[in-house]
């Protein structure tokens, strides 16, 4: 009797589930056909042929960071190589016009596009803002990106889709509903095996709150959530036809999560090394002040507080010594949260008594950045597991003695010996940074010059030209 009752309940439920699945498949197929039809009806070019639309999903294309430099270089590279291509940028920067965004790219990065770009302005960018999801941020932002991607797809369906900002959950949407060939450029895995180990070891970090680390139960729950998210992330990422990563560190993580080795390649981001190499390199003249420069966006993972605390420690140890020191923090602010972060950093400077010795330069023009780097003795970088580190390369090309974090891209790809010679220094904590800065200042100007020259010689492999060659080679399958 129980078996009959179970069958009488189970069979209709299975039947209903089957019908719903079929309806869903038919609906999705219908949507795909409708999008394809819309695509075919779109306007033809001047020669009567419809241009090939290459869409770049980059909701913060006006942010002015290293990721944006990759975007504009990639677009310029495609415009140089392919004549019948129209590049489309999906962005949420509705406070600027397309002309202002392109002008900003030229002003900040010295990148001039060959042809106009089509901008598709998205209204739902707030769905990917971290502030909207105080808890389950990764999952919230990823699901939000699907809705934002859907808005993008409805407004303009491209032939080739490239996620250039790390929203991997949009990839299956454009591939299976948009019928696009899809690729992505990964600056940083949304979740990494390092993040899993942080939670497993109950370490407190900016993305792992103290109330979680202090509770074994919360830590276990977060670990399950991270493993589930890592599985989903691997699933969506593996839909890519072409995967480009920016460093050896990112490559290792993406290979272990996405398992798409056959279509994955390292494409170092384009660093404007030539512009910085134009700065003359000579033995420092005697000066009354040495400057330490940091170049990075004001985001929590960049760990500016570590820079300020290490600098304060260094000043304490150098009381009365000449020349005096100045720390210059250069970076971009994307939103109100970043501005609040800068205010918090200024308060930290006041608490440590170093306000007069620390200077903040926000959203500055390229020429001013270049001048600060030309005058600096040390280039400072403190992000743990920085995926690559364009700022690190720029500091080395400009002729500063680099002091970067002993992890990620700087450790594996950038601050590595060149032909057996030292190119810079690495540190991990407040004491390590303070001690290494003191050591760099204790070197003779001639010894510092030798390190700066080695660093310069080593950065040619991160040039725009090298990026163009490897980028074109990687995306070639999308254009066949």
Short mmCIF file of C-alpha atoms in Angstrom, two decimals:
data_model
loop_
_atom_site.label_atom_id
_atom_site.label_comp_id
_atom_site.label_asym_id
_atom_site.label_seq_id
_atom_site.Cartn_x
_atom_site.Cartn_y
_atom_site.Cartn_z
CA UNK A 1 0.00 0.00 0.00
CA UNK A 2 2.86 2.35 0.91
CA UNK A 3 4.62 1.52 -2.36
CA UNK A 4 1.41 2.21 -4.35
CA UNK A 5 0.94 5.52 -2.53
CA UNK A 6 4.57 6.46 -3.20
CA UNK A 7 4.19 5.61 -6.89
CA UNK A 8 0.93 7.54 -7.16
CA UNK A 9 2.69 10.64 -5.73
CA UNK A 10 6.06 10.19 -7.39
CA UNK A 11 4.97 9.45 -10.97
CA UNK A 12 2.85 12.63 -11.41
CA UNK A 13 5.64 14.65 -9.78
CA UNK A 14 8.23 13.18 -12.19
CA UNK A 15 5.88 13.73 -15.12
CA UNK A 16 5.29 17.33 -14.10
CA UNK A 17 9.03 17.92 -13.63
CA UNK A 18 9.67 16.48 -17.11
CA UNK A 19 7.01 18.74 -18.65
CA UNK A 20 8.46 21.79 -16.87
CA UNK A 21 11.99 20.90 -18.05
CA UNK A 22 10.79 20.55 -21.65
CA UNK A 23 8.93 23.89 -21.39
CA UNK A 24 12.09 25.53 -20.01
CA UNK A 25 14.25 24.10 -22.82
CA UNK A 26 11.70 25.23 -25.44
CA UNK A 27 11.52 28.69 -23.84
CA UNK A 28 15.32 29.05 -23.76
CA UNK A 29 15.60 27.81 -27.34
CA UNK A 30 12.92 30.33 -28.36
CA UNK A 31 14.82 33.14 -26.62
CA UNK A 32 18.03 32.08 -28.39
CA UNK A 33 16.30 32.09 -31.81
CA UNK A 34 14.73 35.49 -31.06
CA UNK A 35 18.14 36.96 -30.13
CA UNK A 36 19.71 35.44 -33.27
CA UNK A 37 16.94 36.96 -35.39
CA UNK A 38 17.50 40.37 -33.78
CA UNK A 39 21.20 40.04 -34.51
CA UNK A 40 20.60 39.26 -38.20
CA UNK A 41 18.29 42.26 -38.61
CA UNK A 42 20.87 44.67 -37.19
CA UNK A 43 22.30 47.30 -39.53
CA UNK A 44 24.88 46.53 -42.20
CA UNK A 45 28.15 48.45 -42.59
CA UNK A 46 29.06 50.89 -45.40
CA UNK A 47 30.14 48.07 -47.71
CA UNK A 48 26.79 46.31 -47.27
CA UNK A 49 28.32 43.68 -44.97
CA UNK A 50 27.27 43.54 -41.34
CA UNK A 51 30.32 44.25 -39.18
CA UNK A 52 31.43 41.58 -36.74
CA UNK A 53 30.37 42.75 -33.28
CA UNK A 54 32.91 42.06 -30.52
CA UNK A 55 31.41 42.79 -27.12
CA UNK A 56 33.55 43.54 -24.05
CA UNK A 57 31.71 43.19 -20.74
CA UNK A 58 33.36 45.80 -18.53
CA UNK A 59 30.83 47.50 -16.18
CA UNK A 60 33.52 49.80 -14.71
CA UNK A 61 35.35 50.75 -17.91
CA UNK A 62 35.97 54.31 -16.67
CA UNK A 63 37.69 53.21 -13.43
CA UNK A 64 41.24 53.93 -14.54
CA UNK A 65 42.92 50.79 -13.16
CA UNK A 66 45.13 48.11 -14.73
CA UNK A 67 42.08 46.13 -15.90
CA UNK A 68 40.91 49.13 -17.91
CA UNK A 69 44.33 49.43 -19.55
CA UNK A 70 43.93 45.81 -20.73
CA UNK A 71 40.46 46.64 -22.12
CA UNK A 72 41.55 49.65 -24.20
CA UNK A 73 44.72 47.93 -25.43
CA UNK A 74 42.69 44.87 -26.45
CA UNK A 75 40.22 47.05 -28.38
CA UNK A 76 43.01 48.99 -30.11
CA UNK A 77 44.73 45.68 -31.02
CA UNK A 78 41.55 44.27 -32.64
CA UNK A 79 40.94 47.55 -34.51
CA UNK A 80 44.48 47.37 -35.92
CA UNK A 81 44.16 43.73 -37.01
CA UNK A 82 40.54 43.35 -38.22
CA UNK A 83 38.89 45.84 -40.57
CA UNK A 84 35.30 44.60 -40.39
CA UNK A 85 35.04 44.61 -36.59
CA UNK A 86 32.97 46.92 -34.39
CA UNK A 87 33.91 46.85 -30.72
CA UNK A 88 31.10 47.21 -28.20
CA UNK A 89 31.71 48.03 -24.53
CA UNK A 90 29.00 47.16 -22.00
CA UNK A 91 29.40 49.62 -19.15
CA UNK A 92 27.51 50.98 -16.18
CA UNK A 93 29.37 54.32 -16.23
CA UNK A 94 26.28 56.37 -17.03
CA UNK A 95 27.76 59.50 -15.46
CA UNK A 96 30.05 59.92 -18.50
CA UNK A 97 29.49 60.02 -22.26
CA UNK A 98 31.24 57.63 -24.66
CA UNK A 99 33.49 60.49 -25.83
CA UNK A 100 34.48 61.32 -22.24
CA UNK A 101 35.32 57.66 -21.51
CA UNK A 102 37.53 57.39 -24.63
CA UNK A 103 39.16 60.73 -23.80
CA UNK A 104 39.76 59.46 -20.23
CA UNK A 105 41.48 56.34 -21.60
CA UNK A 106 43.83 58.55 -23.62
CA UNK A 107 44.50 60.91 -20.71
CA UNK A 108 45.16 58.15 -18.16
CA UNK A 109 46.81 55.47 -20.26
CA UNK A 110 48.11 57.22 -23.34
CA UNK A 111 45.97 54.89 -25.52
CA UNK A 112 44.41 56.33 -28.67
CA UNK A 113 41.79 54.17 -30.41
CA UNK A 114 41.80 53.91 -34.20
CA UNK A 115 38.03 53.70 -34.75
CA UNK A 116 34.99 54.72 -32.68
CA UNK A 117 33.65 52.29 -30.08
CA UNK A 118 29.97 51.56 -29.47
CA UNK A 119 28.99 51.95 -25.81
CA UNK A 120 26.01 50.10 -24.35
CA UNK A 121 25.10 51.80 -21.08
CA UNK A 122 23.67 49.44 -18.46
CA UNK A 123 21.20 50.58 -15.80
CA UNK A 124 21.49 47.66 -13.37
CA UNK A 125 25.16 47.93 -12.43
CA UNK A 126 24.17 48.30 -8.77
CA UNK A 127 23.46 44.54 -8.87
CA UNK A 128 27.21 43.83 -8.93
CA UNK A 129 28.15 46.33 -6.19
CA UNK A 130 29.65 44.52 -3.19
CA UNK A 131 27.82 46.89 -0.81
CA UNK A 132 24.49 45.34 -1.87
CA UNK A 133 25.52 41.98 -0.40
CA UNK A 134 26.94 42.32 3.13
CA UNK A 135 26.82 38.51 3.39
CA UNK A 136 27.33 35.89 0.63
CA UNK A 137 29.00 38.65 -1.39
CA UNK A 138 30.60 36.36 -4.01
CA UNK A 139 27.33 34.58 -4.75
CA UNK A 140 25.30 37.81 -4.69
CA UNK A 141 27.62 39.63 -7.10
CA UNK A 142 27.81 36.60 -9.41
CA UNK A 143 24.01 36.22 -9.61
CA UNK A 144 23.73 40.00 -10.00
CA UNK A 145 26.15 39.80 -12.95
CA UNK A 146 23.80 37.33 -14.68
CA UNK A 147 20.95 39.88 -14.54
CA UNK A 148 23.32 42.63 -15.70
CA UNK A 149 24.54 40.35 -18.50
CA UNK A 150 20.93 39.69 -19.52
CA UNK A 151 20.33 43.45 -19.80
CA UNK A 152 23.49 43.72 -21.93
CA UNK A 153 22.45 40.82 -24.19
CA UNK A 154 18.98 42.29 -24.77
CA UNK A 155 20.40 45.71 -25.63
CA UNK A 156 23.03 44.40 -28.05
CA UNK A 157 23.78 40.78 -28.99
CA UNK A 158 27.42 40.47 -30.16
CA UNK A 159 28.98 37.79 -32.40
CA UNK A 160 31.97 37.43 -30.10
CA UNK A 161 31.73 38.04 -26.36
CA UNK A 162 34.74 38.75 -24.14
CA UNK A 163 34.36 39.10 -20.39
CA UNK A 164 37.24 41.41 -19.55
CA UNK A 165 36.38 42.09 -15.92
CA UNK A 166 35.95 38.72 -14.24
CA UNK A 167 32.18 38.15 -14.41
CA UNK A 168 32.43 34.48 -15.39
CA UNK A 169 28.75 33.77 -14.66
CA UNK A 170 27.82 35.81 -17.76
CA UNK A 171 29.77 33.45 -20.05
CA UNK A 172 27.13 30.63 -20.39
CA UNK A 173 24.43 33.30 -20.87
CA UNK A 174 26.13 34.76 -23.95
CA UNK A 175 27.25 31.36 -25.24
CA UNK A 176 24.01 29.40 -24.99
CA UNK A 177 21.35 32.14 -25.22
CA UNK A 178 23.27 34.70 -27.23
CA UNK A 179 24.79 32.10 -29.56
CA UNK A 180 28.16 33.90 -29.27
CA UNK A 181 31.69 32.60 -29.39
CA UNK A 182 32.96 33.43 -25.93
CA UNK A 183 36.28 34.29 -24.38
CA UNK A 184 37.49 35.89 -21.19
CA UNK A 185 40.49 37.66 -19.75
CA UNK A 186 40.92 36.69 -16.10
CA UNK A 187 42.70 39.24 -13.91
CA UNK A 188 41.87 37.42 -10.70
CA UNK A 189 39.92 34.23 -9.99
CA UNK A 190 36.66 35.14 -8.18
CA UNK A 191 37.52 32.38 -5.74
CA UNK A 192 40.90 30.74 -5.32
CA UNK A 193 42.37 27.75 -3.50
CA UNK A 194 44.19 30.33 -1.33
CA UNK A 195 40.83 31.74 -0.20
CA UNK A 196 39.69 28.23 0.70
CA UNK A 197 42.82 27.70 2.81
CA UNK A 198 42.30 31.06 4.59
CA UNK A 199 38.85 29.90 5.73
CA UNK A 200 40.05 26.36 6.48
CA UNK A 201 42.88 27.70 8.69
CA UNK A 202 40.53 30.27 10.30
CA UNK A 203 42.74 33.25 9.36
CA UNK A 204 41.28 36.76 9.73
CA UNK A 205 41.52 38.78 6.48
CA UNK A 206 39.57 41.62 4.83
CA UNK A 207 37.30 38.97 3.23
CA UNK A 208 37.13 36.67 6.29
CA UNK A 209 35.62 38.44 9.32
CA UNK A 210 36.83 37.84 12.88
CA UNK A 211 33.42 36.56 14.05
CA UNK A 212 33.73 33.74 11.47
CA UNK A 213 37.34 32.84 12.28
CA UNK A 214 36.52 32.62 16.00
CA UNK A 215 33.68 30.13 15.43
CA UNK A 216 34.44 26.59 14.14
CA UNK A 217 30.76 26.22 13.10
CA UNK A 218 30.70 29.44 11.04
CA UNK A 219 34.07 28.52 9.52
CA UNK A 220 32.76 25.08 8.48
CA UNK A 221 29.61 26.63 7.00
CA UNK A 222 31.67 29.22 5.08
CA UNK A 223 33.98 26.47 3.82
CA UNK A 224 30.98 24.49 2.45
CA UNK A 225 29.66 27.70 0.83
CA UNK A 226 33.11 28.39 -0.73
CA UNK A 227 33.41 24.82 -2.06
CA UNK A 228 29.92 25.06 -3.59
CA UNK A 229 30.79 28.41 -5.15
CA UNK A 230 34.14 27.08 -6.44
CA UNK A 231 32.26 24.19 -8.11
CA UNK A 232 29.78 26.60 -9.79
CA UNK A 233 32.61 28.95 -10.79
CA UNK A 234 34.47 26.05 -12.40
CA UNK A 235 31.31 25.03 -14.26
CA UNK A 236 30.61 28.45 -15.79
CA UNK A 237 34.28 29.16 -16.53
CA UNK A 238 34.71 25.91 -18.43
CA UNK A 239 32.11 27.15 -20.97
CA UNK A 240 34.72 29.55 -22.41
CA UNK A 241 36.09 28.90 -25.89
CA UNK A 242 39.19 30.96 -25.09
CA UNK A 243 40.64 31.74 -21.65
CA UNK A 244 43.40 34.31 -21.15
CA UNK A 245 45.01 34.82 -17.75
CA UNK A 246 47.36 37.59 -16.67
CA UNK A 247 50.03 35.68 -14.73
CA UNK A 248 51.46 32.32 -13.65
CA UNK A 249 49.67 32.70 -10.30
CA UNK A 250 46.25 33.17 -11.96
CA UNK A 251 47.03 30.36 -14.45
CA UNK A 252 47.61 27.83 -11.64
CA UNK A 253 44.32 28.72 -9.93
CA UNK A 254 42.23 28.81 -13.12
CA UNK A 255 43.62 25.46 -14.31
CA UNK A 256 42.70 23.83 -10.99
CA UNK A 257 39.19 25.39 -10.92
CA UNK A 258 38.10 25.46 -14.58
CA UNK A 259 40.06 22.50 -15.95
CA UNK A 260 40.18 24.09 -19.42
CA UNK A 261 43.91 23.73 -20.07
CA UNK A 262 43.57 23.25 -23.84
CA UNK A 263 42.14 26.75 -24.40
CA UNK A 264 43.97 28.63 -21.59
CA UNK A 265 47.04 30.79 -22.10
CA UNK A 266 49.01 33.45 -20.20
CA UNK A 267 48.74 36.91 -21.75
CA UNK A 268 50.70 39.37 -19.62
CA UNK A 269 48.79 42.65 -19.29
CA UNK A 270 50.10 45.58 -21.34
CA UNK A 271 52.21 47.92 -19.28
CA UNK A 272 53.14 51.23 -20.81
CA UNK A 273 56.80 50.45 -20.21
CA UNK A 274 58.08 52.54 -23.14
CA UNK A 275 56.67 55.78 -21.73
CA UNK A 276 58.35 55.10 -18.38
CA UNK A 277 61.59 53.93 -19.99
CA UNK A 278 61.83 57.43 -21.52
CA UNK A 279 62.54 58.77 -18.02
CA UNK A 280 66.34 59.28 -17.87
CA UNK A 281 68.08 56.97 -15.40
CA UNK A 282 71.04 58.37 -13.52
CA UNK A 283 72.73 58.29 -10.12
CA UNK A 284 70.52 60.20 -7.65
CA UNK A 285 71.69 63.70 -6.87
CA UNK A 286 72.02 64.62 -3.20
CA UNK A 287 68.59 65.70 -2.05
CA UNK A 288 66.88 66.97 1.09
CA UNK A 289 63.96 64.54 0.61
CA UNK A 290 63.45 60.98 -0.65
CA UNK A 291 59.99 59.91 -1.84
CA UNK A 292 58.34 56.49 -1.65
CA UNK A 293 55.53 56.09 -4.20
CA UNK A 294 52.64 53.61 -4.22
CA UNK A 295 50.47 53.24 -7.36
CA UNK A 296 47.21 51.26 -6.93
CA UNK A 297 43.48 51.79 -6.71
CA UNK A 298 42.08 52.49 -3.25
CA UNK A 299 40.54 49.06 -2.71
CA UNK A 300 40.67 46.98 0.51
CA UNK A 301 42.82 44.18 -0.96
CA UNK A 302 45.56 46.69 -1.90
CA UNK A 303 46.27 47.03 1.86
CA UNK A 304 47.25 50.71 2.03
CA UNK A 305 47.12 50.61 5.88
CA UNK A 306 50.15 48.27 5.79
CA UNK A 307 52.06 50.86 3.72
CA UNK A 308 51.23 53.65 6.18
CA UNK A 309 52.07 51.57 9.29
CA UNK A 310 55.39 50.35 7.81
CA UNK A 311 56.25 53.93 6.79
CA UNK A 312 55.42 55.21 10.30
CA UNK A 313 57.69 52.50 11.77
CA UNK A 314 60.49 53.51 9.40
CA UNK A 315 60.14 57.18 10.36
CA UNK A 316 60.29 56.26 14.07
CA UNK A 317 63.59 54.44 13.47
CA UNK A 318 65.04 57.35 11.44
CA UNK A 319 64.25 60.17 13.89
CA UNK A 320 66.63 63.07 13.23
CA UNK A 321 68.20 61.41 10.17
CA UNK A 322 68.51 63.22 6.83
CA UNK A 323 67.27 63.32 4.12
CA UNK A 324 63.60 63.40 5.18
CA UNK A 325 61.10 60.90 3.69
CA UNK A 326 57.70 61.33 2.03
CA UNK A 327 55.13 58.63 1.20
CA UNK A 328 52.97 59.44 -1.86
CA UNK A 329 49.85 57.29 -2.34
CA UNK A 330 48.63 57.52 -5.95
CA UNK A 331 45.43 55.76 -7.00
CA UNK A 332 41.96 55.82 -8.51
CA UNK A 333 38.69 56.16 -6.58
CA UNK A 334 35.79 54.37 -8.30
CA UNK A 335 32.95 55.21 -5.93
CA UNK A 336 31.91 56.55 -2.54
CA UNK A 337 33.25 53.44 -0.76
CA UNK A 338 36.73 54.11 -2.17
CA UNK A 339 36.49 57.76 -1.08
CA UNK A 340 35.52 56.66 2.45
CA UNK A 341 38.52 54.32 2.42
CA UNK A 342 40.81 57.26 1.58
CA UNK A 343 39.32 59.24 4.49
CA UNK A 344 39.96 56.28 6.81
CA UNK A 345 43.58 56.15 5.60
CA UNK A 346 43.96 59.88 6.33
CA UNK A 347 42.62 59.25 9.85
CA UNK A 348 45.16 56.42 10.27
CA UNK A 349 47.93 58.86 9.27
CA UNK A 350 46.72 61.28 11.95
CA UNK A 351 46.64 58.52 14.60
CA UNK A 352 50.22 57.49 13.74
CA UNK A 353 51.37 61.11 13.57
CA UNK A 354 52.54 60.96 9.94
CA UNK A 355 49.93 63.20 8.23
CA UNK A 356 52.56 65.76 7.22
CA UNK A 357 54.71 63.05 5.62
CA UNK A 358 51.98 61.25 3.62
CA UNK A 359 50.47 62.70 0.45
CA UNK A 360 47.35 61.42 -1.34
CA UNK A 361 47.06 61.94 -5.10
CA UNK A 362 43.70 60.71 -6.44
CA UNK A 363 42.65 60.23 -10.11
CA UNK A 364 45.65 62.22 -11.34
CA UNK A 365 46.60 62.70 -15.03
CA UNK A 366 49.23 60.42 -16.56
CA UNK A 367 51.90 63.13 -16.79
CA UNK A 368 51.69 63.81 -13.06
CA UNK A 369 51.96 60.07 -12.30
CA UNK A 370 55.06 59.91 -14.49
CA UNK A 371 56.64 62.90 -12.69
CA UNK A 372 56.08 61.35 -9.24
CA UNK A 373 57.62 58.06 -10.36
CA UNK A 374 60.58 59.84 -11.97
CA UNK A 375 61.35 61.55 -8.65
CA UNK A 376 60.77 58.50 -6.40
CA UNK A 377 63.46 56.33 -4.83
CA UNK A 378 61.21 53.40 -3.80
CA UNK A 379 58.10 52.00 -5.49
CA UNK A 380 55.84 50.39 -2.88
CA UNK A 381 53.28 47.56 -3.28
CA UNK A 382 51.57 45.64 -0.44
CA UNK A 383 48.74 43.51 -1.85
CA UNK A 384 48.75 39.87 -0.75
CA UNK A 385 48.47 37.55 -3.78
CA UNK A 386 48.28 40.36 -6.33
CA UNK A 387 47.24 38.53 -9.50
CA UNK A 388 49.77 40.41 -11.63
CA UNK A 389 50.81 43.92 -10.63
CA UNK A 390 50.87 46.50 -13.44
CA UNK A 391 51.78 49.17 -10.89
CA UNK A 392 54.83 47.09 -9.90
CA UNK A 393 56.02 46.90 -13.53
CA UNK A 394 55.46 50.65 -14.04
CA UNK A 395 57.50 51.45 -10.93
CA UNK A 396 60.35 49.25 -12.19
CA UNK A 397 60.23 50.73 -15.70
CA UNK A 398 60.24 54.25 -14.28
CA UNK A 399 63.46 53.49 -12.43
CA UNK A 400 62.33 53.17 -8.81
CA UNK A 401 63.67 50.42 -6.54
CA UNK A 402 60.59 48.20 -6.16
CA UNK A 403 59.49 46.75 -2.83
CA UNK A 404 56.51 44.42 -3.44
CA UNK A 405 54.58 41.76 -1.55
CA UNK A 406 56.21 38.33 -1.44
CA UNK A 407 53.29 36.53 -3.14
CA UNK A 408 51.28 36.24 -6.38
CA UNK A 409 52.43 37.88 -9.62
CA UNK A 410 55.21 40.05 -8.17
CA UNK A 411 56.86 36.97 -6.62
CA UNK A 412 56.34 34.56 -9.54
CA UNK A 413 56.57 36.77 -12.64
CA UNK A 414 57.84 40.29 -12.00
CA UNK A 415 60.35 40.84 -9.16
CA UNK A 416 62.48 37.89 -10.22
CA UNK A 417 66.23 37.92 -10.98
CA UNK A 418 67.08 39.06 -14.52
CA UNK A 419 70.12 37.25 -15.95
CA UNK A 420 71.08 36.43 -12.37
CA UNK A 421 70.87 40.02 -11.10
CA UNK A 422 68.59 41.53 -8.42
CA UNK A 423 65.65 43.54 -9.83
CA UNK A 424 63.94 44.55 -6.58
CA UNK A 425 62.83 43.41 -3.14
CA UNK A 426 59.93 41.50 -1.54
CA UNK A 427 58.44 41.70 1.97
CA UNK A 428 55.40 40.35 3.83
CA UNK A 429 54.62 42.27 7.02
CA UNK A 430 55.02 45.66 8.69
CA UNK A 431 58.47 44.85 10.13
CA UNK A 432 59.68 43.33 6.85
CA UNK A 433 58.61 46.39 4.85
CA UNK A 434 60.12 48.87 7.33
CA UNK A 435 63.42 46.94 7.49
CA UNK A 436 63.68 46.55 3.70
CA UNK A 437 62.96 50.25 3.09
CA UNK A 438 65.68 51.12 5.63
CA UNK A 439 68.05 48.72 3.83
CA UNK A 440 67.32 50.27 0.40
CA UNK A 441 68.03 53.76 1.76
CA UNK A 442 71.27 52.45 3.33
CA UNK A 443 72.62 51.34 -0.08
CA UNK A 444 74.93 53.61 -2.01
CA UNK A 445 73.32 55.57 -4.91
CA UNK A 446 75.54 53.55 -7.31
CA UNK A 447 74.23 50.22 -5.94
CA UNK A 448 70.63 51.48 -6.18
CA UNK A 449 71.29 52.53 -9.79
CA UNK A 450 72.53 49.02 -10.61
CA UNK A 451 69.28 47.48 -9.23
CA UNK A 452 67.17 50.06 -11.12
CA UNK A 453 68.98 49.27 -14.39
CA UNK A 454 68.46 45.50 -13.91
CA UNK A 455 64.75 46.10 -13.23
CA UNK A 456 64.41 48.19 -16.38
CA UNK A 457 66.01 45.55 -18.57
CA UNK A 458 63.67 42.91 -17.14
CA UNK A 459 60.33 44.63 -17.93
CA UNK A 460 60.47 44.57 -21.75
CA UNK A 461 58.47 41.32 -21.67
CA UNK A 462 55.48 43.29 -20.33
CA UNK A 463 55.30 45.82 -23.19
CA UNK A 464 52.21 46.80 -25.24
CA UNK A 465 53.72 45.10 -28.29
CA UNK A 466 54.18 41.80 -26.47
CA UNK A 467 50.57 42.00 -25.23
CA UNK A 468 49.28 42.65 -28.77
CA UNK A 469 51.10 39.62 -30.18
CA UNK A 470 50.00 37.18 -27.46
CA UNK A 471 46.43 38.57 -27.29
CA UNK A 472 45.88 38.17 -31.06
CA UNK A 473 47.30 34.65 -30.96
CA UNK A 474 44.94 33.71 -28.11
CA UNK A 475 41.70 35.19 -29.55
CA UNK A 476 42.34 33.88 -33.09
CA UNK A 477 40.03 30.84 -32.61
CA UNK A 478 37.10 33.22 -31.87
CA UNK A 479 37.46 34.85 -35.30
CA UNK A 480 37.60 31.65 -37.37
#
